Short mmCIF file of C-alpha atoms in Angstrom, two decimals:
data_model
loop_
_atom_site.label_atom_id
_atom_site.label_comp_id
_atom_site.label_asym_id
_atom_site.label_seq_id
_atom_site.Cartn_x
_atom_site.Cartn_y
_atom_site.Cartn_z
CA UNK A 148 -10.58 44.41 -22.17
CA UNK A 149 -12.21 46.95 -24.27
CA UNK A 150 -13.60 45.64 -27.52
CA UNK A 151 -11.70 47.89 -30.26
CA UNK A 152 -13.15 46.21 -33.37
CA UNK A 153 -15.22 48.94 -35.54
CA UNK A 154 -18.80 48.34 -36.00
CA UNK A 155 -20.82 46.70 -37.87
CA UNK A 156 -22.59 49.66 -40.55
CA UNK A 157 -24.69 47.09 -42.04
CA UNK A 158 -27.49 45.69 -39.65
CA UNK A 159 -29.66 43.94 -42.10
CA UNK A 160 -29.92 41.87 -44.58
CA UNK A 161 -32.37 39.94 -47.46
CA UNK A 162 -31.52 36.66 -48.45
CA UNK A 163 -33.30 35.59 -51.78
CA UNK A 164 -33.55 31.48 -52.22
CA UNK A 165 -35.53 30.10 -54.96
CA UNK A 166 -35.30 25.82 -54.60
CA UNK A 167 -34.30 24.00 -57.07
CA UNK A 168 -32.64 21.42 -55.74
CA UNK A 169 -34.90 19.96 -53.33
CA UNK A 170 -32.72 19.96 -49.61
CA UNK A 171 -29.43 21.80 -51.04
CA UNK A 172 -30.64 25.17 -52.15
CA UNK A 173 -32.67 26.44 -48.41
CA UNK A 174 -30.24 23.98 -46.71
CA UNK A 175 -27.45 26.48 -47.66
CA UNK A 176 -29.32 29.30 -47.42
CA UNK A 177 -30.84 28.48 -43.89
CA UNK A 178 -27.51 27.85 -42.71
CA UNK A 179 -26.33 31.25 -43.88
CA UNK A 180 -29.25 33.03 -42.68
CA UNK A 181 -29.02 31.24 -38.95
CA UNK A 182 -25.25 32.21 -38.72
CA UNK A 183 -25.97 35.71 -39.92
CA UNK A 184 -28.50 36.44 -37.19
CA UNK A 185 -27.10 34.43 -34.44
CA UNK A 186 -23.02 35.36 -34.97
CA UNK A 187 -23.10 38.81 -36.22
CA UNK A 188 -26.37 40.05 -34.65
CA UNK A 189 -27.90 40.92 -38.21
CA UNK A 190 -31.67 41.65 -38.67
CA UNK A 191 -32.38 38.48 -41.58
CA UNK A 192 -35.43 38.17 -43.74
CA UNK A 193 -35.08 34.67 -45.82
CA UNK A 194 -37.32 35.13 -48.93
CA UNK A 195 -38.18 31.67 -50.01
CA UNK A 196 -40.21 30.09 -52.74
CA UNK A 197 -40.89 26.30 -51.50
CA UNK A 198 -41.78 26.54 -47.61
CA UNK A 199 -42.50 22.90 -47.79
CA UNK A 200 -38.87 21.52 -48.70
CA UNK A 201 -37.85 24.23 -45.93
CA UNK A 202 -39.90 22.66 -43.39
CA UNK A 203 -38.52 19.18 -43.94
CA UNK A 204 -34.85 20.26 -43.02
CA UNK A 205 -36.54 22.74 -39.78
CA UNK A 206 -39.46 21.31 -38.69
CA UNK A 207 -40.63 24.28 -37.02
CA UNK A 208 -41.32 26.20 -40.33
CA UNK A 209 -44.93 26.61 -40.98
CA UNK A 210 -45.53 26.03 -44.78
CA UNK A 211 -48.75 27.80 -45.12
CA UNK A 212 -47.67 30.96 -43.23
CA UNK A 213 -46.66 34.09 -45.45
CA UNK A 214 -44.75 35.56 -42.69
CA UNK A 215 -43.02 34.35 -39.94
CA UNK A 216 -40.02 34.21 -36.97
CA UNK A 217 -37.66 31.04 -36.92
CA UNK A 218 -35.06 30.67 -34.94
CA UNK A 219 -34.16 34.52 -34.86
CA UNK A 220 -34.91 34.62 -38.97
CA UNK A 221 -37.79 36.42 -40.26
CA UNK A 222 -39.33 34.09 -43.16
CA UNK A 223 -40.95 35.72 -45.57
CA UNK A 224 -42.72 33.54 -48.67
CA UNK A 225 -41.79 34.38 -51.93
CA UNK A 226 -44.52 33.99 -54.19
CA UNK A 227 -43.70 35.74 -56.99
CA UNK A 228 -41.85 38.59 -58.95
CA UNK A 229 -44.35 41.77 -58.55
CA UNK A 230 -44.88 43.86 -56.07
CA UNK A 231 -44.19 47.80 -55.19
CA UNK A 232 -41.47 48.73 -52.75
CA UNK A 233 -39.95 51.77 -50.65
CA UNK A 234 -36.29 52.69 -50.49
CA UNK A 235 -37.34 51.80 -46.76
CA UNK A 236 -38.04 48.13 -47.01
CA UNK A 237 -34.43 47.08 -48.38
CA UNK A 238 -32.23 45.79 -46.33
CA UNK A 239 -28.83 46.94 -46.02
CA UNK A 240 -27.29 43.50 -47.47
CA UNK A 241 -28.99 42.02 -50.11
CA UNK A 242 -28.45 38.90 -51.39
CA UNK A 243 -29.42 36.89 -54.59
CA UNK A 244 -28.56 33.13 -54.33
CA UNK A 245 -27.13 31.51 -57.14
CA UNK A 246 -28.69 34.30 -59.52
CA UNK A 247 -32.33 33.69 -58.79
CA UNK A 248 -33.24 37.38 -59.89
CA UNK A 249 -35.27 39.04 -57.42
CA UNK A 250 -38.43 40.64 -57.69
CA UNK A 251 -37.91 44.23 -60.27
CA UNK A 252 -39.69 46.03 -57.90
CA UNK A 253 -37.46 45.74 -55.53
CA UNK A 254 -34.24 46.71 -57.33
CA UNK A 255 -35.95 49.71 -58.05
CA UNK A 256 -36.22 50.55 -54.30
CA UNK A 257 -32.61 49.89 -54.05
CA UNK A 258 -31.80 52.60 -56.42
CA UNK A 259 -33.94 55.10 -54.74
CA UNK A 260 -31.44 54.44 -51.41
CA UNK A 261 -29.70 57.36 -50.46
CA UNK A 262 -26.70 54.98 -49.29
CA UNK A 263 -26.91 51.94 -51.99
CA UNK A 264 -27.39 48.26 -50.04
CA UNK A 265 -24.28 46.19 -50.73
CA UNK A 266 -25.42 43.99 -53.68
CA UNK A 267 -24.10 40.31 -54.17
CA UNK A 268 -25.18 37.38 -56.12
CA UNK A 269 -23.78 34.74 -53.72
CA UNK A 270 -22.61 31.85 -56.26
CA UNK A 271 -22.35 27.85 -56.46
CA UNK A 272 -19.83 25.70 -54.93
CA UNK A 273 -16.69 24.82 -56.97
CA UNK A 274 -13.42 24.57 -57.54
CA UNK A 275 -12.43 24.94 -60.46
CA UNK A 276 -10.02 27.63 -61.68
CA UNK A 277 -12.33 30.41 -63.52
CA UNK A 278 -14.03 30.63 -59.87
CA UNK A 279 -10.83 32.86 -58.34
CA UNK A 280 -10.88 35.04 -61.08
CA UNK A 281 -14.26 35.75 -60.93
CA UNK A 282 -14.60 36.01 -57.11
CA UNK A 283 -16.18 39.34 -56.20
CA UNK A 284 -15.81 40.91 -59.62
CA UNK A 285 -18.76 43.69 -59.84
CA UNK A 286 -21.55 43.99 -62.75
CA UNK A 287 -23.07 47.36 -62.84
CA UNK A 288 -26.33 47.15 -63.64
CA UNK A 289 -27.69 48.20 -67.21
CA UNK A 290 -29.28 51.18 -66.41
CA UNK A 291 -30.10 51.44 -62.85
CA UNK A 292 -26.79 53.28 -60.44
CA UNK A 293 -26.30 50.18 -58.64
CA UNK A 294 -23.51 47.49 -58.92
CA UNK A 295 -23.60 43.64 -57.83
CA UNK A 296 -20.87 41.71 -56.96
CA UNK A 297 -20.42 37.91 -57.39
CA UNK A 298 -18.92 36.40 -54.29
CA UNK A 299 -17.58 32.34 -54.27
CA UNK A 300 -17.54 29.84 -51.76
CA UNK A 301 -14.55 27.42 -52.44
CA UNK A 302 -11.29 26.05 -51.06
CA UNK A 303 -8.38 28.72 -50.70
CA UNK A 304 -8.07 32.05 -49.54
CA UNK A 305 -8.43 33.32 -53.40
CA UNK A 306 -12.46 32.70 -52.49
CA UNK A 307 -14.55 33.30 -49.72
CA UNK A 308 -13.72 30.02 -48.07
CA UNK A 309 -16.84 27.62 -46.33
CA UNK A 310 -18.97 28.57 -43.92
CA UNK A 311 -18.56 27.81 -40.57
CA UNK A 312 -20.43 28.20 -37.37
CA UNK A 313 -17.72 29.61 -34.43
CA UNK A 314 -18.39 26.52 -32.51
CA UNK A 315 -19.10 23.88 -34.87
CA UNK A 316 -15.12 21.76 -34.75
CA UNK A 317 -15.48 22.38 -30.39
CA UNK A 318 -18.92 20.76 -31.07
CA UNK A 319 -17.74 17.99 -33.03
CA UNK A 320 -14.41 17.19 -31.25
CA UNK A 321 -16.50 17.52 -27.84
CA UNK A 322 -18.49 14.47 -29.48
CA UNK A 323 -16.98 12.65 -30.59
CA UNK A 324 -14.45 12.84 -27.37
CA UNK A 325 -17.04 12.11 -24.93
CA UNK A 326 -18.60 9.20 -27.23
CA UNK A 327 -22.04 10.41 -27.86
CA UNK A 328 -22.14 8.82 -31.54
CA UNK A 329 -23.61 5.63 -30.16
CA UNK A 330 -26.21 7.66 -28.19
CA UNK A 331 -27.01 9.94 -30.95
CA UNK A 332 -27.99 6.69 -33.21
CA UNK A 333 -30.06 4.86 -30.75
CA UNK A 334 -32.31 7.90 -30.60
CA UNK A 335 -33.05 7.65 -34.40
CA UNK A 336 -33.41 3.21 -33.87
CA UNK A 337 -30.27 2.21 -35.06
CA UNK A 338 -29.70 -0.87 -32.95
CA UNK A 339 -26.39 -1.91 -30.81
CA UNK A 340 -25.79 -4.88 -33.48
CA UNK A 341 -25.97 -2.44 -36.30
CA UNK A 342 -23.44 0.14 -35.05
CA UNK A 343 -21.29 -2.46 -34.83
CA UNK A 344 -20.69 -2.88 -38.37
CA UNK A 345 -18.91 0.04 -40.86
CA UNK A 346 -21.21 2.95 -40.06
CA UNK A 347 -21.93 4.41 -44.03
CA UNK A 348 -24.96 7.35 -44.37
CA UNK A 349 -26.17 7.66 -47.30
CA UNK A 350 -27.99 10.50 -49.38
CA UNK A 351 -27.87 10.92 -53.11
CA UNK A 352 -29.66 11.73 -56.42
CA UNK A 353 -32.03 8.86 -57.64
CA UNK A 354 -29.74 8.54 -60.53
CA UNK A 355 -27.03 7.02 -58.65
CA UNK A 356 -26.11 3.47 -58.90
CA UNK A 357 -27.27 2.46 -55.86
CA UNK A 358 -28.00 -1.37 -56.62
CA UNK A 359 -24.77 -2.06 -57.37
CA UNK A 360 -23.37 -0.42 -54.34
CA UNK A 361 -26.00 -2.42 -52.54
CA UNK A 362 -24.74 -5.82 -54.31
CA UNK A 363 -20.93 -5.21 -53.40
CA UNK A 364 -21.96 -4.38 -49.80
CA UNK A 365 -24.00 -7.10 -49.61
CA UNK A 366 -20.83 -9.25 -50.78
CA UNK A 367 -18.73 -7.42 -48.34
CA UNK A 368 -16.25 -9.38 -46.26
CA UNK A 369 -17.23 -7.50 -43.44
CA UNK A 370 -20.61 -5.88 -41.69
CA UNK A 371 -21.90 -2.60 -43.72
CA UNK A 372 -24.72 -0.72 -41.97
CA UNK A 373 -26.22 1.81 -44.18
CA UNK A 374 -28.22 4.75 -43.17
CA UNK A 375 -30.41 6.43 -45.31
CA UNK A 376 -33.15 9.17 -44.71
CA UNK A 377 -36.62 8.61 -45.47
CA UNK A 378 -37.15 9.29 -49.59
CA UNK A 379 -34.05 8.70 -50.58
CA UNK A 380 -32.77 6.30 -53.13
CA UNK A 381 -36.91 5.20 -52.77
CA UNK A 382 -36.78 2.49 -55.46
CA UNK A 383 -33.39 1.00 -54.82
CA UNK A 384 -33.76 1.34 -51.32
CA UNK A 385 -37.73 -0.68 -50.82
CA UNK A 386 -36.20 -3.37 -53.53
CA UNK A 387 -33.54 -3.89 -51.04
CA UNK A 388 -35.89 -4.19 -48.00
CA UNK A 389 -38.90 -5.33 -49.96
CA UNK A 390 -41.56 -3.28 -48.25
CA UNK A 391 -42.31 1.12 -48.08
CA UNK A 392 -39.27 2.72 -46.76
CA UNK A 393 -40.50 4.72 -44.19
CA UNK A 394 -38.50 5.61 -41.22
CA UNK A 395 -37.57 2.32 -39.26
CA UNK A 396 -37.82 0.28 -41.69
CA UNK A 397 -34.62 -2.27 -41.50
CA UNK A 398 -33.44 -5.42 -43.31
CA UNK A 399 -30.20 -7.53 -42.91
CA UNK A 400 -29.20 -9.39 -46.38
CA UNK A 401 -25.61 -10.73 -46.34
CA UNK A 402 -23.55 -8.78 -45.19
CA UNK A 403 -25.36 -5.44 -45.37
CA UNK A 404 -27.85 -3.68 -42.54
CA UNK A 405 -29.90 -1.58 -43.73
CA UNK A 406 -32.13 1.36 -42.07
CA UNK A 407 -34.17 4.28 -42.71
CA UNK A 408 -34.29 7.36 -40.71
CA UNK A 409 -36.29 10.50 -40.19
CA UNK A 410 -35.47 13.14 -42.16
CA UNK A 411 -33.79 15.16 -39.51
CA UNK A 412 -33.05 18.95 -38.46
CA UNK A 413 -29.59 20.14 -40.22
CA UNK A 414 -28.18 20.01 -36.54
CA UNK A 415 -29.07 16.53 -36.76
CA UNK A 416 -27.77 15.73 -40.02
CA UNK A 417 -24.23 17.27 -38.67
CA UNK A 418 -24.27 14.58 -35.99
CA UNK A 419 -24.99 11.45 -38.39
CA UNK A 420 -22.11 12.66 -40.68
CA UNK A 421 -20.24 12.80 -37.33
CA UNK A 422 -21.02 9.65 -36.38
CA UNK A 423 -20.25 7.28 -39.34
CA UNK A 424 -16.96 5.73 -40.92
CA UNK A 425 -18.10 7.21 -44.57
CA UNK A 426 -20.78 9.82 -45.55
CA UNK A 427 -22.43 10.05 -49.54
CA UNK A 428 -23.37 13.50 -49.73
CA UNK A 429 -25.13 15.11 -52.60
CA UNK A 430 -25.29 18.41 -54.21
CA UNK A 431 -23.74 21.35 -51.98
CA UNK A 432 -25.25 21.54 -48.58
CA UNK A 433 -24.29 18.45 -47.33
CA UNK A 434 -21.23 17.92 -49.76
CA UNK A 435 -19.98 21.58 -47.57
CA UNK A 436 -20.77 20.02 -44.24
CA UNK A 437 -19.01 16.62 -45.33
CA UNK A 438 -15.99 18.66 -45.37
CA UNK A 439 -16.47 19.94 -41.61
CA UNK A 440 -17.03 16.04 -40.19
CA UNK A 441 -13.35 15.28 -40.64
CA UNK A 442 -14.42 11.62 -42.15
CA UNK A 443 -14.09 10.57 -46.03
CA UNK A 444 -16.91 11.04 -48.33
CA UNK A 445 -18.01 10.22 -51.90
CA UNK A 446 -20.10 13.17 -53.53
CA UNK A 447 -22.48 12.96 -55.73
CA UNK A 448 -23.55 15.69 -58.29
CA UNK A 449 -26.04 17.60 -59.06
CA UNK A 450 -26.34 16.64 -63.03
CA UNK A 451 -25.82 19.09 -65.85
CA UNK A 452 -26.00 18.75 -69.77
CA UNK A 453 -22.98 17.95 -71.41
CA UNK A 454 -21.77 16.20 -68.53
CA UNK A 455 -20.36 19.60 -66.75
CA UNK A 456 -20.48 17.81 -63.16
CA UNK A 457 -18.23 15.87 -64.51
CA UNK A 458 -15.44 18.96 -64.92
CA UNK A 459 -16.60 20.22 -61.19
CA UNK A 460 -16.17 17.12 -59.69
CA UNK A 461 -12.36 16.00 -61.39
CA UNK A 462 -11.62 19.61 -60.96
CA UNK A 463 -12.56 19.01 -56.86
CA UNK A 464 -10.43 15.73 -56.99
CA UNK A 465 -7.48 17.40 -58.20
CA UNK A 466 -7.15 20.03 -55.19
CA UNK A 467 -8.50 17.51 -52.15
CA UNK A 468 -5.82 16.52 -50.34
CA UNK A 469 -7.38 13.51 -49.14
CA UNK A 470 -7.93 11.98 -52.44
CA UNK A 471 -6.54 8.73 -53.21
CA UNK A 472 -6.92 6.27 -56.00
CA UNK A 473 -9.61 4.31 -54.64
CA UNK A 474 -11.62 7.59 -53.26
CA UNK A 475 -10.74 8.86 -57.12
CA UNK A 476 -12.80 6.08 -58.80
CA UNK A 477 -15.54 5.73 -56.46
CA UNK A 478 -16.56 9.10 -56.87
CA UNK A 479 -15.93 8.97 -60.49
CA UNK A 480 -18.25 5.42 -60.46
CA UNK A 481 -20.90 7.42 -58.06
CA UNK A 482 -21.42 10.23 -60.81
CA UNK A 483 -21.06 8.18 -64.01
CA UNK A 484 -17.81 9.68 -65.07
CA UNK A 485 -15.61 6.25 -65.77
CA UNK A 486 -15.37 5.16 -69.06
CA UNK A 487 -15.18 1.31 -68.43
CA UNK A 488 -17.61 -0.31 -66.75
CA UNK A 489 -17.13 -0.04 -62.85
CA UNK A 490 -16.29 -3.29 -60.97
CA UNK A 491 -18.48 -2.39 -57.63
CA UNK A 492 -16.86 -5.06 -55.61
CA UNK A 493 -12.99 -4.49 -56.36
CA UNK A 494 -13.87 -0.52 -55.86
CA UNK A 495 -15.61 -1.23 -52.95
CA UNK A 496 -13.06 -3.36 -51.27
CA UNK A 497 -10.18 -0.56 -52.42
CA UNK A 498 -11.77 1.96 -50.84
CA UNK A 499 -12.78 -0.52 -47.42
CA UNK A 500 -9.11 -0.79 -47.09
CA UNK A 501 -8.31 2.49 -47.56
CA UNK A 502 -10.42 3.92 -45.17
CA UNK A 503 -8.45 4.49 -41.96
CA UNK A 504 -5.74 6.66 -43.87
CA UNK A 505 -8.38 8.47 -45.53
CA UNK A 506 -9.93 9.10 -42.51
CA UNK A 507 -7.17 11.22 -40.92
CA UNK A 508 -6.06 12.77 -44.37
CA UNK A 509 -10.01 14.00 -44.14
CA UNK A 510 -9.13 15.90 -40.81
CA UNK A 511 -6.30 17.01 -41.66
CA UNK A 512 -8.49 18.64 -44.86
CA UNK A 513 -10.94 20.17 -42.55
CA UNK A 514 -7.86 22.09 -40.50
CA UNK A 515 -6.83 23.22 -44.15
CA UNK A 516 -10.12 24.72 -44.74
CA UNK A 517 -10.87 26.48 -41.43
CA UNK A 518 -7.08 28.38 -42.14
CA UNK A 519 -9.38 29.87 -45.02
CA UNK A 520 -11.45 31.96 -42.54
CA UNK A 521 -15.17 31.55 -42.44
CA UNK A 522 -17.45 32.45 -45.57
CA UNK A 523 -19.94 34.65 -44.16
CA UNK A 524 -17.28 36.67 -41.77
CA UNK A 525 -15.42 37.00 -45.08
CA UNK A 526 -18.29 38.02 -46.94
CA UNK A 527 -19.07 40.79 -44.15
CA UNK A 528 -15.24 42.21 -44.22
CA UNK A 529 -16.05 42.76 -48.33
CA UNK A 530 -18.74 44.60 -47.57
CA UNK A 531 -17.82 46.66 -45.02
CA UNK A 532 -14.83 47.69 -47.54
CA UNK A 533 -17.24 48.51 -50.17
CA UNK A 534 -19.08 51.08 -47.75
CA UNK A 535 -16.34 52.56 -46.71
CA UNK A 536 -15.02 52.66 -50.32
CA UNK A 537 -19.35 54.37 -51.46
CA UNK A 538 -18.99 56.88 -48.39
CA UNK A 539 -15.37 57.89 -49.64
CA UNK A 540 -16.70 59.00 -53.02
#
């Protein structure tokens, strides 16, 4: 059958990422990059600031190198705001994550285009109401003839939806069908006796209260194995198993297991959520792939003043389907956001019992959010308008 879609005008693209957030800043924007390159056959150069953070999500990142190929990405360091460029070196597609201003220099160039790149500043995760409103609105800028246009991530077809790679649910119902969790977490040491207990991964902020989840899973009326990459939750998690939490490193108090993995490849980090009863995710990487695993999850987030998290995450709450009382005040307990003081145990045990409902409502949740249509093939349908709509003037 002959292929009748129209093509694709725009064939590259520049993806600025400045890290701020350790893992969740070039997590998203690797992801974004990879499925750009590998799904819609776009040239990508990924502009990033911190090569070494990169490299600890894709080991095969070279931190010292200025310039290099990944995975079908050209990496470029960003080291700083000056520089001269030609109309020639922008990309068709330029992106600006999160508003991290890119160098002058090159704005300039995009002026100088005969056919102006498609501009967006590609913003945060959230869903709270302002967001649809503001979804794709354009700022002209001050005094240069170019226009940017904000463009959303969130959780109805009012935004640009999540990303998702075009195979990721076969992957995941292919293993979870054929059973491959338990094979997947003997390659990175967890042991037959400790998948046998309530599989939980773990990865938050340091400010977390992870102690006291500790002490109720430690008082647990059944096994709790947690999982937890190497560096995370440091203090809490060497107090626990009183010697340097490096990967391996295991203890068995009470009722909880406890290990430490390898920080692993994002493909990786996919699996693990795959493969346990209940994921902590932090910040916006793994909080957006926590929605593709189809299991429950507590979030916990990145902190602002005045306690704004706090309005993102109730306002997150309020539209997740899968959100009962007990998954309603552990997350509030996670991010500090109860105003009496938390009883770990009875929230803990809640939420234990709740689990297996919440665990279906979750993949239900995920079917929800692949009806929104995948971020990036959204984003590329915008643009495509908007040339159309530059050529038509």
């Amino acid at each position: 059958m002959q292929d009748t879609r129209p093509l694709n005008p725009l064939k590259t693209l520049d993806l600025f990422c400045r890290v701020v957030d350790n893992y969740g800043d070039i997590g998203i924007c690797w992801r974004l990059a990879r499925q750009f390159a590998h799904e819609h056959g776009i040239a990508v150069r990924l502009w990033v600031d911190d090569l070494a953070s990169f490299k600890r999500i894709w080991p095969e990142v070279d931190a010292a190198a200025q310039l290099q190929q990944v995975a079908g990405v050209t990496v470029r360091h960003w080291a700083g705001q000056d520089g001269v460029y030609a109309a020639g070196d922008v990309a068709d597609i330029v992106i600006e994550f999160f508003g991290c201003e890119i160098p002058p220099g090159y704005v300039e160039a995009m002026a100088q285009r005969a056919v102006k790149p498609v501009w967006f500043n590609l913003e945060g995760l959230s869903a709270e109401p302002w967001v649809e409103g503001c979804h794709t609105l354009p700022s002209p800028h001050r005094s240069l003839k170019l226009t940017k246009y904000f463009f959303f991530p969130g959780f109805n077809e009012r935004t640009g939806g999540l990303s998702f790679e075009q195979d990721l649910e076969a992957q995941r119902q292919a293993f979870q069908q054929e059973g491959l969790a338990g094979q997947f977490l003997q390659r990175l040491g967890v042991t037959p006796q400790e998948q046998q207990g309530l599989k939980v991964s773990l990865f938050c902020y340091d400010y977390a209260p992870v102690p006291e989840l500790f002490g109720a899973w430690r008082a647990s009326s059944a096994p709790v194995t947690c999982l937890v990459p190497e560096g995370v939750a440091r203090d809490a998690v060497e107090a626990f198993l009183g010697a340097p939490a490096v990967p391996g490193a295991a203890a068995t108090r009470d009722a909880l297991s406890l290990r430490v993995l390898p920080f692993v490849p994002q493909t990786d980090y996919d699996r693990l959520l795959w493969s346990c009863d209940l994921n902590f995710v932090r910040g916006e990487d793994s909080f957006s792939r926590a929605q593709w695993a189809g299991k429950p999850f507590i979030w916990n987030i990145y902190k602002q003043d005045k306690n704004l998290h706090h309005t993102k995450l109730n306002a997150f709450l309020k539209i997740y389907d899968a959100a009962t009382p007990a998954l309603i005040d552990a997350n509030r307990a996670w991010n500090g956001a109860n105003h009496d003081d938390v009883d770990w145990m009875a929230s803990w045990q809640a939420l234990r019992d709740e689990l297996p409902g919440l665990t279906g409502a979750a993949q239900q949740w995920l079917h929800k959010m692949l009806a929104n249509g995948d971020f990036i093939a959204n984003l590329l349908r915008f643009a495509a308008r908007l040339v159309v709509e530059q050529e038509g003037k």
